[in-house]
């Protein structure tokens, strides 16, 4: 049997890793669906109705499974991390409650109109429903990230002794909710979601375009997939560079607020200056893989790059080593996850500009190497998100609330190893089953393709509506 602390951490990690897939899909699809709806109403072109209806199906199933898997996470705070809930409940409970009452209710209410109400409401109200669904999806991220970011950079509270232990008591809710980490996490997460969906759309579009134009296999509605590919490339070429630029600012903020995490990201054990930033790193032995050290790793790096990144421009800046902090996070997990995430980020930038360049040259539909690269990258955006969250959460260890409460002290005191191991195995079975079912349904939707012919709405227009979204109610 696992130690209850280890089993609880593994269980929460497993459930979070599976759950995050579904919010990424729904948050990333939200702006696309608003755009497709607006274009459908404005132009009356069937292609935008096809895009809206097809991607709404994937959005809806992502929302449903994300809701089911997300609710369980909140219960885990009570079952596995009751001590943490006791200490931080006053702060944590507010954002989680608001996420349900404000964001979830807004999204769930208007999702019914958006999915089933196209023929029952006018253009104006229908467009409002699209915006409300997207807004609710992103508001949900606001409250969840407020809670998580406070755990990274806690402020606006004081510790008050109650019942023999110190409890977090809010003194300034605005300072707590708008803590220094929140804007960095929100921008990075939301942009990552759109980027991930853009890669997913581009990969699917490339697959069908490849089969039709390269293999010369007849594909019904190939224009739908060509349009999907082009729209995805536009989103990719915008979001991929933005993610890299913002990631640079985010890393500097981590150095300023969580220097121990930054040292783990760069595998700096001894306090040093002129620390290299490895763009590509390879372990030369099993020891390097399990216990990486910045200046002993074989790789392609920028001399002084990590120091420059941390300081904002000084390659001679000093980075405090992990040995100065006593307890260190699992450095190998943080270091290699960060390396892989950064490598994927540069690959996404290359893909975006490669695709747009081939489109500009008029060779987008015939470039089989680009098609294969996009197909292989279909799910890599989600992988990068997972790696980013691993860096965020594992890099904070041994703290569950930075500088306030350690993870070992946050686990439910009465939880036994047998109980924790049993629920870990049960959750693994259920969550992996839900992921398999979700994958099956999404594959069925993709194979079914977009609606065609008589399935499409009949819109009697001579051209684009003069009233736009303010059409007949």
Short mmCIF file of C-alpha atoms in Angstrom, two decimals:
data_model
loop_
_atom_site.label_atom_id
_atom_site.label_comp_id
_atom_site.label_asym_id
_atom_site.label_seq_id
_atom_site.Cartn_x
_atom_site.Cartn_y
_atom_site.Cartn_z
CA UNK A 1 0.00 0.00 0.00
CA UNK A 2 1.13 3.54 -0.74
CA UNK A 3 1.77 6.09 1.96
CA UNK A 4 -1.45 8.15 2.24
CA UNK A 5 0.40 11.35 1.30
CA UNK A 6 1.87 9.80 -1.85
CA UNK A 7 -1.39 8.06 -2.79
CA UNK A 8 -3.41 11.27 -2.30
CA UNK A 9 -0.98 13.28 -4.39
CA UNK A 10 -1.01 10.64 -7.14
CA UNK A 11 -4.80 10.50 -7.10
CA UNK A 12 -5.17 14.26 -7.38
CA UNK A 13 -2.52 14.37 -10.09
CA UNK A 14 -4.23 11.62 -12.10
CA UNK A 15 -7.69 13.15 -11.85
CA UNK A 16 -6.37 16.62 -12.72
CA UNK A 17 -4.33 15.38 -15.68
CA UNK A 18 -7.41 13.70 -17.15
CA UNK A 19 -9.83 16.50 -16.23
CA UNK A 20 -7.78 19.36 -17.71
CA UNK A 21 -8.20 17.91 -21.22
CA UNK A 22 -11.89 18.78 -21.28
CA UNK A 23 -11.69 22.42 -20.08
CA UNK A 24 -8.86 22.97 -22.56
CA UNK A 25 -11.11 21.79 -25.38
CA UNK A 26 -14.12 23.83 -24.27
CA UNK A 27 -12.17 27.01 -23.43
CA UNK A 28 -10.17 26.77 -26.64
CA UNK A 29 -13.22 26.16 -28.82
CA UNK A 30 -15.24 29.02 -27.29
CA UNK A 31 -13.76 31.89 -29.37
CA UNK A 32 -13.93 29.79 -32.53
CA UNK A 33 -17.63 29.09 -31.95
CA UNK A 34 -18.38 32.77 -31.38
CA UNK A 35 -16.60 33.58 -34.64
CA UNK A 36 -18.38 30.82 -36.60
CA UNK A 37 -21.76 31.96 -35.26
CA UNK A 38 -21.08 35.60 -36.13
CA UNK A 39 -19.95 34.70 -39.66
CA UNK A 40 -22.95 32.42 -40.18
CA UNK A 41 -25.36 35.17 -39.21
CA UNK A 42 -23.55 37.90 -41.11
CA UNK A 43 -22.92 36.01 -44.35
CA UNK A 44 -25.46 33.19 -44.44
CA UNK A 45 -22.77 30.96 -45.98
CA UNK A 46 -23.39 27.24 -45.34
CA UNK A 47 -19.72 26.59 -44.53
CA UNK A 48 -19.98 28.58 -41.28
CA UNK A 49 -23.10 26.72 -40.24
CA UNK A 50 -21.21 23.49 -40.86
CA UNK A 51 -18.27 24.71 -38.79
CA UNK A 52 -20.50 25.87 -35.95
CA UNK A 53 -22.59 22.71 -35.78
CA UNK A 54 -19.67 20.30 -36.10
CA UNK A 55 -17.46 21.93 -33.46
CA UNK A 56 -20.41 22.58 -31.15
CA UNK A 57 -20.81 18.80 -30.80
CA UNK A 58 -17.23 18.44 -29.59
CA UNK A 59 -17.63 21.47 -27.32
CA UNK A 60 -20.78 20.01 -25.75
CA UNK A 61 -19.29 16.59 -25.03
CA UNK A 62 -16.18 18.29 -23.60
CA UNK A 63 -18.37 20.42 -21.34
CA UNK A 64 -20.34 17.42 -20.08
CA UNK A 65 -17.33 15.22 -19.32
CA UNK A 66 -15.41 18.19 -17.91
CA UNK A 67 -18.26 18.90 -15.49
CA UNK A 68 -18.38 15.30 -14.29
CA UNK A 69 -14.63 15.00 -13.78
CA UNK A 70 -14.30 18.49 -12.29
CA UNK A 71 -16.89 18.12 -9.55
CA UNK A 72 -15.00 15.14 -8.17
CA UNK A 73 -11.86 17.25 -7.75
CA UNK A 74 -13.66 19.49 -5.28
CA UNK A 75 -14.74 16.47 -3.22
CA UNK A 76 -11.12 15.32 -3.09
CA UNK A 77 -10.27 18.43 -1.07
CA UNK A 78 -12.46 16.99 1.67
CA UNK A 79 -11.65 13.29 1.35
CA UNK A 80 -7.89 13.46 0.77
CA UNK A 81 -6.86 16.98 1.79
CA UNK A 82 -9.15 17.78 4.71
CA UNK A 83 -6.37 19.49 6.67
CA UNK A 84 -5.72 21.82 3.74
CA UNK A 85 -9.45 22.54 3.47
CA UNK A 86 -9.59 23.36 7.16
CA UNK A 87 -6.67 25.77 6.92
CA UNK A 88 -7.56 27.46 3.61
CA UNK A 89 -11.31 26.91 3.39
CA UNK A 90 -12.20 30.55 4.01
CA UNK A 91 -10.28 31.62 0.91
CA UNK A 92 -10.69 28.53 -1.25
CA UNK A 93 -14.43 28.15 -0.76
CA UNK A 94 -15.32 31.56 -2.21
CA UNK A 95 -13.80 31.18 -5.70
CA UNK A 96 -15.03 27.59 -6.03
CA UNK A 97 -18.57 28.61 -5.06
CA UNK A 98 -18.53 31.57 -7.44
CA UNK A 99 -17.27 29.32 -10.22
CA UNK A 100 -20.38 27.21 -9.80
CA UNK A 101 -22.94 29.96 -9.18
CA UNK A 102 -21.65 32.44 -11.75
CA UNK A 103 -19.63 30.76 -14.49
CA UNK A 104 -21.13 27.27 -14.58
CA UNK A 105 -24.73 28.48 -14.38
CA UNK A 106 -24.16 31.06 -17.12
CA UNK A 107 -22.56 28.49 -19.38
CA UNK A 108 -25.05 25.70 -18.66
CA UNK A 109 -28.09 27.96 -19.11
CA UNK A 110 -27.11 29.37 -22.46
CA UNK A 111 -25.59 26.12 -23.72
CA UNK A 112 -29.11 24.74 -24.09
CA UNK A 113 -30.04 27.69 -26.30
CA UNK A 114 -26.81 27.45 -28.25
CA UNK A 115 -27.03 23.70 -28.91
CA UNK A 116 -30.80 23.31 -29.46
CA UNK A 117 -32.18 26.76 -30.13
CA UNK A 118 -30.97 27.82 -33.57
CA UNK A 119 -34.42 27.35 -35.12
CA UNK A 120 -36.29 28.55 -32.03
CA UNK A 121 -34.75 31.98 -31.39
CA UNK A 122 -33.72 34.87 -33.59
CA UNK A 123 -30.22 35.73 -34.74
CA UNK A 124 -29.62 38.31 -32.05
CA UNK A 125 -30.51 36.08 -29.12
CA UNK A 126 -28.67 33.16 -30.66
CA UNK A 127 -25.49 35.19 -30.98
CA UNK A 128 -25.92 36.31 -27.37
CA UNK A 129 -26.09 32.64 -26.37
CA UNK A 130 -22.82 31.92 -28.19
CA UNK A 131 -21.08 34.80 -26.41
CA UNK A 132 -22.59 33.83 -23.03
CA UNK A 133 -21.41 30.23 -23.38
CA UNK A 134 -17.90 31.37 -24.27
CA UNK A 135 -17.89 33.93 -21.46
CA UNK A 136 -19.07 31.34 -18.95
CA UNK A 137 -16.33 28.96 -20.01
CA UNK A 138 -13.65 31.58 -19.53
CA UNK A 139 -15.16 32.89 -16.28
CA UNK A 140 -14.88 29.37 -14.91
CA UNK A 141 -11.14 29.55 -15.55
CA UNK A 142 -11.00 32.92 -13.77
CA UNK A 143 -12.25 31.53 -10.46
CA UNK A 144 -10.30 28.28 -10.61
CA UNK A 145 -7.09 30.13 -11.43
CA UNK A 146 -7.72 32.70 -8.68
CA UNK A 147 -7.74 29.82 -6.19
CA UNK A 148 -4.68 28.13 -7.64
CA UNK A 149 -2.67 31.31 -8.14
CA UNK A 150 -3.26 32.29 -4.50
CA UNK A 151 -1.63 29.00 -3.49
CA UNK A 152 1.44 30.07 -5.51
CA UNK A 153 1.64 33.69 -4.27
CA UNK A 154 -0.61 33.96 -1.19
CA UNK A 155 -1.50 37.41 0.11
CA UNK A 156 -4.44 39.32 1.59
CA UNK A 157 -4.74 37.05 4.65
CA UNK A 158 -3.48 36.45 8.13
CA UNK A 159 -3.07 33.26 10.14
CA UNK A 160 -5.37 33.12 13.17
CA UNK A 161 -5.22 30.31 15.72
CA UNK A 162 -8.51 28.42 16.03
CA UNK A 163 -8.97 25.10 17.74
CA UNK A 164 -5.26 24.64 18.28
CA UNK A 165 -4.15 25.31 14.71
CA UNK A 166 -3.50 28.31 12.50
CA UNK A 167 -6.27 29.06 9.99
CA UNK A 168 -6.16 31.35 6.97
CA UNK A 169 -8.41 34.37 7.59
CA UNK A 170 -9.06 36.83 4.78
CA UNK A 171 -8.12 40.42 5.54
CA UNK A 172 -8.18 41.82 2.00
CA UNK A 173 -10.22 39.71 -0.47
CA UNK A 174 -9.27 41.86 -3.46
CA UNK A 175 -5.56 41.46 -2.72
CA UNK A 176 -6.04 37.71 -2.27
CA UNK A 177 -8.06 37.23 -5.45
CA UNK A 178 -5.97 39.59 -7.57
CA UNK A 179 -2.69 38.17 -6.34
CA UNK A 180 0.52 38.67 -8.39
CA UNK A 181 0.37 35.25 -10.06
CA UNK A 182 -3.22 35.40 -11.31
CA UNK A 183 -2.82 37.54 -14.48
CA UNK A 184 0.17 35.46 -15.60
CA UNK A 185 -1.65 32.17 -15.09
CA UNK A 186 -4.86 33.35 -16.72
CA UNK A 187 -3.29 34.74 -19.90
CA UNK A 188 -0.95 31.77 -20.27
CA UNK A 189 -3.69 29.17 -19.68
CA UNK A 190 -6.32 30.72 -21.93
CA UNK A 191 -3.88 31.31 -24.77
CA UNK A 192 -2.64 27.73 -24.34
CA UNK A 193 -6.22 26.44 -24.64
CA UNK A 194 -6.83 28.31 -27.91
CA UNK A 195 -3.43 27.17 -29.18
CA UNK A 196 -4.21 23.54 -28.29
CA UNK A 197 -7.55 23.62 -30.09
CA UNK A 198 -5.94 25.32 -33.11
CA UNK A 199 -3.48 22.42 -33.31
CA UNK A 200 -6.31 19.91 -32.91
CA UNK A 201 -8.30 21.55 -35.71
CA UNK A 202 -5.22 21.89 -37.93
CA UNK A 203 -4.32 18.23 -37.42
CA UNK A 204 -7.80 17.03 -38.35
CA UNK A 205 -8.00 19.39 -41.33
CA UNK A 206 -4.57 18.28 -42.52
CA UNK A 207 -5.60 14.62 -42.31
CA UNK A 208 -8.58 15.00 -44.62
CA UNK A 209 -6.79 17.45 -46.94
CA UNK A 210 -3.88 15.01 -47.18
CA UNK A 211 -6.17 12.12 -48.06
CA UNK A 212 -7.99 14.15 -50.70
CA UNK A 213 -5.20 16.15 -52.36
CA UNK A 214 -2.15 13.90 -51.84
CA UNK A 215 -3.63 10.42 -51.83
CA UNK A 216 -6.39 11.54 -54.22
CA UNK A 217 -8.96 9.75 -52.11
CA UNK A 218 -12.41 11.32 -52.56
CA UNK A 219 -13.43 13.16 -49.38
CA UNK A 220 -16.94 14.51 -49.02
CA UNK A 221 -17.05 18.18 -48.01
CA UNK A 222 -13.32 18.63 -48.44
CA UNK A 223 -13.90 22.40 -48.53
CA UNK A 224 -15.04 22.15 -44.89
CA UNK A 225 -11.70 20.62 -43.88
CA UNK A 226 -9.73 23.06 -46.02
CA UNK A 227 -11.45 25.97 -44.27
CA UNK A 228 -10.88 24.33 -40.88
CA UNK A 229 -7.19 24.00 -41.67
CA UNK A 230 -6.85 27.62 -42.77
CA UNK A 231 -8.69 29.07 -39.79
CA UNK A 232 -6.62 26.90 -37.45
CA UNK A 233 -3.37 28.09 -39.02
CA UNK A 234 -4.36 31.73 -38.53
CA UNK A 235 -5.03 31.04 -34.85
CA UNK A 236 -1.81 29.04 -34.53
CA UNK A 237 0.43 31.71 -36.04
CA UNK A 238 -1.01 34.24 -33.56
CA UNK A 239 -1.14 32.17 -30.37
CA UNK A 240 2.14 30.24 -30.66
CA UNK A 241 4.47 33.30 -30.69
CA UNK A 242 2.31 35.00 -28.05
CA UNK A 243 2.71 31.97 -25.79
CA UNK A 244 6.50 32.13 -26.09
CA UNK A 245 6.65 35.87 -25.43
CA UNK A 246 4.33 35.64 -22.46
CA UNK A 247 6.16 32.54 -21.22
CA UNK A 248 9.34 34.60 -20.97
CA UNK A 249 7.57 37.16 -18.77
CA UNK A 250 5.94 34.39 -16.74
CA UNK A 251 9.28 32.67 -16.06
CA UNK A 252 10.76 35.96 -14.82
CA UNK A 253 7.80 36.37 -12.49
CA UNK A 254 8.34 32.84 -11.16
CA UNK A 255 11.98 33.69 -10.42
CA UNK A 256 10.88 36.78 -8.48
CA UNK A 257 8.11 35.09 -6.48
CA UNK A 258 9.14 31.40 -6.32
CA UNK A 259 12.92 31.28 -6.79
CA UNK A 260 13.04 27.69 -5.58
CA UNK A 261 10.72 26.61 -8.39
CA UNK A 262 12.80 28.53 -10.93
CA UNK A 263 15.96 26.84 -9.68
CA UNK A 264 14.26 23.46 -10.15
CA UNK A 265 13.16 24.43 -13.68
CA UNK A 266 16.82 25.11 -14.51
CA UNK A 267 18.33 22.35 -12.30
CA UNK A 268 20.53 24.83 -10.43
CA UNK A 269 21.71 23.18 -7.22
CA UNK A 270 24.56 25.50 -6.25
CA UNK A 271 24.15 29.25 -6.19
CA UNK A 272 25.80 30.45 -9.38
CA UNK A 273 25.88 33.14 -12.02
CA UNK A 274 26.05 32.98 -15.82
CA UNK A 275 23.75 29.93 -15.74
CA UNK A 276 22.96 28.52 -19.23
CA UNK A 277 19.45 28.14 -20.61
CA UNK A 278 19.19 24.77 -22.35
CA UNK A 279 16.94 24.92 -25.39
CA UNK A 280 17.62 21.23 -26.02
CA UNK A 281 19.01 18.96 -23.30
CA UNK A 282 19.91 15.27 -23.23
CA UNK A 283 20.80 13.08 -20.26
CA UNK A 284 24.18 11.41 -20.71
CA UNK A 285 23.42 8.80 -18.08
CA UNK A 286 20.62 7.49 -15.91
CA UNK A 287 21.98 9.69 -13.14
CA UNK A 288 21.51 12.78 -15.30
CA UNK A 289 17.96 11.71 -16.10
CA UNK A 290 16.99 11.18 -12.47
CA UNK A 291 19.15 13.95 -10.97
CA UNK A 292 19.87 16.65 -13.55
CA UNK A 293 22.39 19.40 -12.83
CA UNK A 294 22.48 22.47 -15.05
CA UNK A 295 26.20 22.57 -15.82
CA UNK A 296 26.66 18.81 -16.22
CA UNK A 297 24.02 18.18 -18.89
CA UNK A 298 24.80 17.71 -22.57
CA UNK A 299 22.67 19.97 -24.69
CA UNK A 300 22.28 23.02 -26.85
CA UNK A 301 22.02 26.05 -24.65
CA UNK A 302 22.46 29.77 -24.45
CA UNK A 303 25.38 30.69 -22.14
CA UNK A 304 24.02 32.85 -19.36
CA UNK A 305 20.52 32.42 -20.78
CA UNK A 306 18.86 31.31 -17.54
CA UNK A 307 20.46 34.20 -15.66
CA UNK A 308 19.32 36.58 -18.38
CA UNK A 309 15.79 35.15 -18.24
CA UNK A 310 15.62 35.45 -14.48
CA UNK A 311 16.97 38.99 -14.27
CA UNK A 312 15.37 40.45 -17.36
CA UNK A 313 18.59 41.12 -19.24
CA UNK A 314 21.70 40.38 -17.16
CA UNK A 315 23.49 37.15 -18.21
CA UNK A 316 25.75 37.45 -15.15
CA UNK A 317 22.84 37.48 -12.69
CA UNK A 318 23.05 35.08 -9.77
CA UNK A 319 20.51 32.28 -9.33
CA UNK A 320 20.15 30.92 -5.80
CA UNK A 321 20.70 27.16 -5.84
CA UNK A 322 18.34 24.51 -4.51
CA UNK A 323 20.78 23.51 -1.78
CA UNK A 324 20.07 26.83 -0.08
CA UNK A 325 16.42 25.91 0.50
CA UNK A 326 16.75 22.64 2.38
CA UNK A 327 13.85 20.69 0.86
CA UNK A 328 13.72 20.67 -2.95
CA UNK A 329 10.90 19.63 -5.29
CA UNK A 330 11.36 16.55 -7.51
CA UNK A 331 13.86 18.35 -9.76
CA UNK A 332 13.98 15.76 -12.54
CA UNK A 333 10.21 15.95 -13.11
CA UNK A 334 10.21 19.75 -13.12
CA UNK A 335 13.38 20.17 -15.22
CA UNK A 336 12.51 17.71 -17.99
CA UNK A 337 8.84 18.76 -18.12
CA UNK A 338 9.91 22.37 -18.56
CA UNK A 339 12.40 21.41 -21.30
CA UNK A 340 9.78 19.44 -23.22
CA UNK A 341 7.18 22.19 -22.86
CA UNK A 342 9.57 24.83 -24.20
CA UNK A 343 10.65 22.57 -27.09
CA UNK A 344 7.01 22.01 -28.04
CA UNK A 345 6.41 25.75 -27.91
CA UNK A 346 9.11 26.41 -30.49
CA UNK A 347 7.78 23.58 -32.64
CA UNK A 348 4.32 25.16 -32.62
CA UNK A 349 5.78 28.48 -33.77
CA UNK A 350 7.56 26.71 -36.62
CA UNK A 351 4.37 24.89 -37.62
CA UNK A 352 2.35 28.09 -37.67
CA UNK A 353 4.72 30.07 -39.86
CA UNK A 354 5.41 27.04 -42.06
CA UNK A 355 1.71 26.56 -42.71
CA UNK A 356 0.99 30.23 -43.38
CA UNK A 357 3.99 30.47 -45.71
CA UNK A 358 2.84 27.46 -47.75
CA UNK A 359 -0.65 28.93 -47.86
CA UNK A 360 0.76 32.24 -49.13
CA UNK A 361 2.68 30.33 -51.81
CA UNK A 362 -0.50 28.53 -52.87
CA UNK A 363 0.94 25.14 -51.87
CA UNK A 364 -0.89 24.50 -48.62
CA UNK A 365 -3.11 21.74 -49.96
CA UNK A 366 -0.30 19.77 -51.62
CA UNK A 367 2.47 19.93 -48.98
CA UNK A 368 2.40 16.37 -47.66
CA UNK A 369 5.28 16.93 -45.21
CA UNK A 370 3.39 19.82 -43.60
CA UNK A 371 0.23 17.70 -43.48
CA UNK A 372 2.07 14.87 -41.72
CA UNK A 373 3.68 17.28 -39.26
CA UNK A 374 0.32 18.80 -38.38
CA UNK A 375 -1.27 15.38 -38.01
CA UNK A 376 1.49 14.26 -35.63
CA UNK A 377 1.00 17.49 -33.65
CA UNK A 378 -2.77 17.17 -33.27
CA UNK A 379 -2.65 16.42 -29.54
CA UNK A 380 0.70 18.02 -28.70
CA UNK A 381 -0.93 21.25 -27.55
CA UNK A 382 -2.75 19.33 -24.82
CA UNK A 383 0.50 17.54 -23.96
CA UNK A 384 2.21 20.93 -23.56
CA UNK A 385 -0.59 22.09 -21.24
CA UNK A 386 -0.15 18.97 -19.11
CA UNK A 387 3.59 19.57 -18.91
CA UNK A 388 3.03 23.18 -17.92
CA UNK A 389 0.76 22.18 -15.06
CA UNK A 390 3.28 19.57 -13.91
CA UNK A 391 5.92 22.32 -13.71
CA UNK A 392 3.48 24.58 -11.86
CA UNK A 393 2.33 22.06 -9.26
CA UNK A 394 5.35 19.81 -8.77
CA UNK A 395 7.70 22.79 -8.80
CA UNK A 396 5.87 24.28 -5.79
CA UNK A 397 6.63 21.27 -3.59
CA UNK A 398 7.04 20.71 -0.70
CA UNK A 399 4.42 23.46 -0.29
CA UNK A 400 0.71 23.19 -1.05
CA UNK A 401 0.36 26.87 -0.09
CA UNK A 402 3.69 28.54 -0.78
CA UNK A 403 5.41 29.35 2.50
CA UNK A 404 2.28 28.67 4.56
CA UNK A 405 1.34 24.98 4.51
CA UNK A 406 3.32 21.95 3.38
CA UNK A 407 1.65 19.21 1.34
CA UNK A 408 2.38 16.58 3.97
CA UNK A 409 0.51 18.70 6.53
CA UNK A 410 -2.48 19.22 4.21
CA UNK A 411 -3.48 15.57 3.82
CA UNK A 412 -6.47 14.25 5.77
CA UNK A 413 -5.08 13.14 9.16
CA UNK A 414 -7.29 10.06 9.51
CA UNK A 415 -6.63 8.71 6.02
CA UNK A 416 -4.90 5.32 5.92
CA UNK A 417 -2.61 3.97 3.25
CA UNK A 418 -5.09 1.20 2.40
CA UNK A 419 -7.95 3.68 1.93
CA UNK A 420 -5.87 6.06 -0.17
CA UNK A 421 -4.50 3.27 -2.37
CA UNK A 422 -7.95 1.77 -2.91
CA UNK A 423 -9.44 5.09 -4.03
CA UNK A 424 -6.39 5.77 -6.19
CA UNK A 425 -6.93 2.53 -8.09
CA UNK A 426 -10.68 3.12 -8.32
CA UNK A 427 -10.25 6.66 -9.61
CA UNK A 428 -7.66 5.52 -12.13
CA UNK A 429 -10.10 2.97 -13.51
CA UNK A 430 -13.05 5.37 -13.68
CA UNK A 431 -11.17 8.36 -15.09
CA UNK A 432 -9.31 6.38 -17.72
CA UNK A 433 -12.63 4.81 -18.66
CA UNK A 434 -14.22 8.25 -19.03
CA UNK A 435 -11.28 9.38 -21.17
CA UNK A 436 -11.66 6.32 -23.39
CA UNK A 437 -15.41 6.95 -23.74
CA UNK A 438 -14.80 10.62 -24.57
CA UNK A 439 -12.25 9.64 -27.20
CA UNK A 440 -14.68 7.15 -28.73
CA UNK A 441 -17.47 9.74 -28.97
CA UNK A 442 -15.18 12.41 -30.46
CA UNK A 443 -13.88 9.96 -33.04
CA UNK A 444 -17.48 9.08 -33.96
CA UNK A 445 -18.26 12.79 -34.41
CA UNK A 446 -15.20 13.28 -36.62
CA UNK A 447 -16.00 10.25 -38.75
CA UNK A 448 -19.56 11.49 -39.16
CA UNK A 449 -18.23 14.75 -40.57
CA UNK A 450 -20.09 18.05 -40.87
CA UNK A 451 -23.84 18.31 -41.62
CA UNK A 452 -24.61 18.48 -45.32
CA UNK A 453 -27.45 19.04 -47.76
CA UNK A 454 -30.88 18.86 -46.21
CA UNK A 455 -29.38 18.79 -42.70
CA UNK A 456 -28.43 22.46 -43.04
CA UNK A 457 -30.78 25.29 -42.13
CA UNK A 458 -32.57 27.01 -44.99
CA UNK A 459 -31.62 30.69 -44.79
CA UNK A 460 -33.49 32.77 -47.33
CA UNK A 461 -31.21 35.70 -48.03
CA UNK A 462 -30.04 37.48 -51.09
CA UNK A 463 -26.75 38.32 -49.42
CA UNK A 464 -25.22 39.30 -46.09
CA UNK A 465 -27.74 40.72 -43.66
CA UNK A 466 -27.73 44.48 -43.43
CA UNK A 467 -28.71 44.20 -39.80
CA UNK A 468 -26.03 41.64 -38.90
CA UNK A 469 -26.57 40.08 -35.54
CA UNK A 470 -29.53 42.34 -34.90
CA UNK A 471 -31.67 40.26 -37.25
CA UNK A 472 -35.26 39.26 -36.72
CA UNK A 473 -36.11 38.08 -33.24
#
